[in-house]
Amino acid sequence: MSQLGNDPQQNYRLFLETIQQTGKVWGVTNDDGWIVCDSEEFEDTDVIPFWSDKADAQAQCCDEWAKFEPQSIDLVSFVERWLPGMAEDGVLLGPNWNSDMTGLEIEPAELADELLDEE
């Protein structure tokens, strides 16, 4: 059962706490790449959703994304390679979006700062 609710800030806090405990971030991918969504906040901006739990990532693998599957990313690799690459590409991340695929849209540098502050 998902712990994600309709409070994006609470989902984000859960994301931060869980990825620091497990050392993993979960995305959804197939042979063509990772799920990328249009930003609800910024025109011409992409968002890559990530989850702190495999089951929440797996829950998105239906309907139009039925051929996708959850894939874990090591937290160190995520912070050292993914976040800088996303920042360079102008891509935001969607941490722990709920089952309606709604939630916060975070700048990669903001997440990196949050994670470094927690250490």
mmCIF file of C-alpha atoms in Angstrom:
data_model
loop_
_atom_site.group_PDB
_atom_site.id
_atom_site.type_symbol
_atom_site.label_atom_id
_atom_site.label_comp_id
_atom_site.label_asym_id
_atom_site.label_seq_id
_atom_site.Cartn_x
_atom_site.Cartn_y
_atom_site.Cartn_z
ATOM 1 C CA MET A 1 0.000 0.000 0.000
ATOM 2 C CA SER A 2 1.365 3.389 -0.988
ATOM 3 C CA GLN A 3 2.283 5.926 1.668
ATOM 4 C CA LEU A 4 1.813 8.735 -0.842
ATOM 5 C CA GLY A 5 -1.091 11.095 -0.374
ATOM 6 C CA ASN A 6 -2.376 14.365 -1.750
ATOM 7 C CA ASP A 7 0.072 16.582 0.180
ATOM 8 C CA PRO A 8 3.043 17.213 -2.149
ATOM 9 C CA GLN A 9 5.222 18.574 0.679
ATOM 10 C CA GLN A 10 4.628 15.471 2.791
ATOM 11 C CA ASN A 11 5.380 13.225 -0.209
ATOM 12 C CA TYR A 12 8.611 15.176 -0.760
ATOM 13 C CA ARG A 13 9.687 14.775 2.875
ATOM 14 C CA LEU A 14 8.995 11.031 2.595
ATOM 15 C CA PHE A 15 11.069 10.968 -0.604
ATOM 16 C CA LEU A 16 14.036 12.641 1.117
ATOM 17 C CA GLU A 17 13.884 10.443 4.217
ATOM 18 C CA THR A 18 13.454 7.170 2.345
ATOM 19 C CA ILE A 19 16.132 7.639 -0.321
ATOM 20 C CA GLN A 20 18.634 8.553 2.378
ATOM 21 C CA GLN A 21 17.757 5.393 4.315
ATOM 22 C CA THR A 22 17.734 3.013 1.334
ATOM 23 C CA GLY A 23 20.370 4.662 -0.867
ATOM 24 C CA LYS A 24 18.088 4.206 -3.884
ATOM 25 C CA VAL A 25 15.891 6.311 -6.102
ATOM 26 C CA TRP A 26 13.321 4.678 -8.389
ATOM 27 C CA GLY A 27 12.361 5.743 -11.892
ATOM 28 C CA VAL A 28 10.297 4.134 -14.612
ATOM 29 C CA THR A 29 11.970 3.123 -17.870
ATOM 30 C CA ASN A 30 11.835 0.954 -20.961
ATOM 31 C CA ASP A 31 14.175 0.356 -23.927
ATOM 32 C CA ASP A 32 13.443 3.870 -25.230
ATOM 33 C CA GLY A 33 14.329 5.651 -21.973
ATOM 34 C CA TRP A 34 12.817 7.106 -18.843
ATOM 35 C CA ILE A 35 9.323 8.488 -18.399
ATOM 36 C CA VAL A 36 9.367 12.224 -19.004
ATOM 37 C CA CYS A 37 6.325 14.443 -18.401
ATOM 38 C CA ASP A 38 5.485 18.006 -19.343
ATOM 39 C CA SER A 39 5.747 20.500 -16.511
ATOM 40 C CA GLU A 40 2.471 21.811 -15.147
ATOM 41 C CA GLU A 41 4.261 24.943 -13.902
ATOM 42 C CA PHE A 42 6.698 25.904 -16.666
ATOM 43 C CA GLU A 43 6.120 26.026 -20.398
ATOM 44 C CA ASP A 44 8.517 23.969 -22.534
ATOM 45 C CA THR A 45 10.002 22.241 -19.478
ATOM 46 C CA ASP A 46 10.250 18.502 -18.884
ATOM 47 C CA VAL A 47 9.940 16.709 -15.562
ATOM 48 C CA ILE A 48 11.264 13.247 -14.785
ATOM 49 C CA PRO A 49 9.303 11.657 -11.937
ATOM 50 C CA PHE A 50 11.185 9.622 -9.343
ATOM 51 C CA TRP A 51 9.976 7.646 -6.341
ATOM 52 C CA SER A 52 11.494 6.537 -3.080
ATOM 53 C CA ASP A 53 9.756 3.157 -3.220
ATOM 54 C CA LYS A 54 9.720 0.492 -5.937
ATOM 55 C CA ALA A 55 6.016 -0.218 -5.419
ATOM 56 C CA ASP A 56 5.060 3.413 -6.067
ATOM 57 C CA ALA A 57 7.145 3.422 -9.255
ATOM 58 C CA GLN A 58 5.605 0.082 -10.278
ATOM 59 C CA ALA A 59 2.100 1.496 -9.796
ATOM 60 C CA GLN A 60 2.714 3.861 -12.730
ATOM 61 C CA CYS A 61 3.480 0.986 -15.119
ATOM 62 C CA CYS A 62 -0.006 0.667 -16.534
ATOM 63 C CA ASP A 63 -2.145 2.108 -19.327
ATOM 64 C CA GLU A 64 0.113 4.210 -21.589
ATOM 65 C CA TRP A 65 3.170 3.098 -19.590
ATOM 66 C CA ALA A 66 2.302 -0.605 -19.399
ATOM 67 C CA LYS A 67 5.550 -1.530 -21.188
ATOM 68 C CA PHE A 68 7.667 0.340 -18.653
ATOM 69 C CA GLU A 69 9.193 -1.059 -15.481
ATOM 70 C CA PRO A 70 10.710 0.365 -12.305
ATOM 71 C CA GLN A 71 14.458 0.767 -12.237
ATOM 72 C CA SER A 72 16.552 1.735 -9.238
ATOM 73 C CA ILE A 73 19.355 4.283 -9.337
ATOM 74 C CA ASP A 74 22.055 4.299 -6.685
ATOM 75 C CA LEU A 75 21.739 7.508 -4.636
ATOM 76 C CA VAL A 76 25.416 8.439 -5.073
ATOM 77 C CA SER A 77 25.121 8.101 -8.854
ATOM 78 C CA PHE A 78 21.849 10.025 -8.760
ATOM 79 C CA VAL A 79 23.403 12.942 -6.858
ATOM 80 C CA GLU A 80 26.749 12.976 -8.661
ATOM 81 C CA ARG A 81 25.612 12.286 -12.242
ATOM 82 C CA TRP A 82 21.857 12.504 -12.687
ATOM 83 C CA LEU A 83 21.155 15.765 -10.872
ATOM 84 C CA PRO A 84 23.963 17.737 -12.570
ATOM 85 C CA GLY A 85 22.940 16.310 -15.959
ATOM 86 C CA MET A 86 19.301 17.200 -15.393
ATOM 87 C CA ALA A 87 20.277 20.718 -14.310
ATOM 88 C CA GLU A 88 22.402 21.123 -17.424
ATOM 89 C CA ASP A 89 19.486 19.960 -19.588
ATOM 90 C CA GLY A 90 16.977 22.206 -17.806
ATOM 91 C CA VAL A 91 14.921 19.213 -16.659
ATOM 92 C CA LEU A 92 13.052 19.226 -13.341
ATOM 93 C CA LEU A 93 12.335 16.216 -11.141
ATOM 94 C CA GLY A 94 9.047 15.111 -9.692
ATOM 95 C CA PRO A 95 9.700 13.501 -6.300
ATOM 96 C CA ASN A 96 7.151 10.915 -5.134
ATOM 97 C CA TRP A 97 4.330 11.982 -7.404
ATOM 98 C CA ASN A 98 1.096 10.376 -6.257
ATOM 99 C CA SER A 99 -1.095 7.969 -8.223
ATOM 100 C CA ASP A 100 -2.583 10.926 -10.141
ATOM 101 C CA MET A 101 0.971 11.825 -11.254
ATOM 102 C CA THR A 102 0.819 15.132 -9.425
ATOM 103 C CA GLY A 103 3.290 16.629 -7.023
ATOM 104 C CA LEU A 104 6.133 19.065 -6.682
ATOM 105 C CA GLU A 105 8.454 20.007 -9.517
ATOM 106 C CA ILE A 106 11.929 20.502 -8.058
ATOM 107 C CA GLU A 107 15.100 21.978 -9.513
ATOM 108 C CA PRO A 108 17.876 19.332 -9.417
ATOM 109 C CA ALA A 109 20.195 21.724 -7.537
ATOM 110 C CA GLU A 110 17.507 22.239 -4.879
ATOM 111 C CA LEU A 111 17.317 18.496 -4.230
ATOM 112 C CA ALA A 112 21.115 18.206 -4.154
ATOM 113 C CA ASP A 113 21.256 21.013 -1.577
ATOM 114 C CA GLU A 114 18.575 19.311 0.541
ATOM 115 C CA LEU A 115 20.466 16.020 0.486
ATOM 116 C CA LEU A 116 23.819 17.607 1.314
ATOM 117 C CA ASP A 117 22.251 19.558 4.188
ATOM 118 C CA GLU A 118 20.928 16.297 5.657
ATOM 119 C CA GLU A 119 24.343 14.631 5.804
#
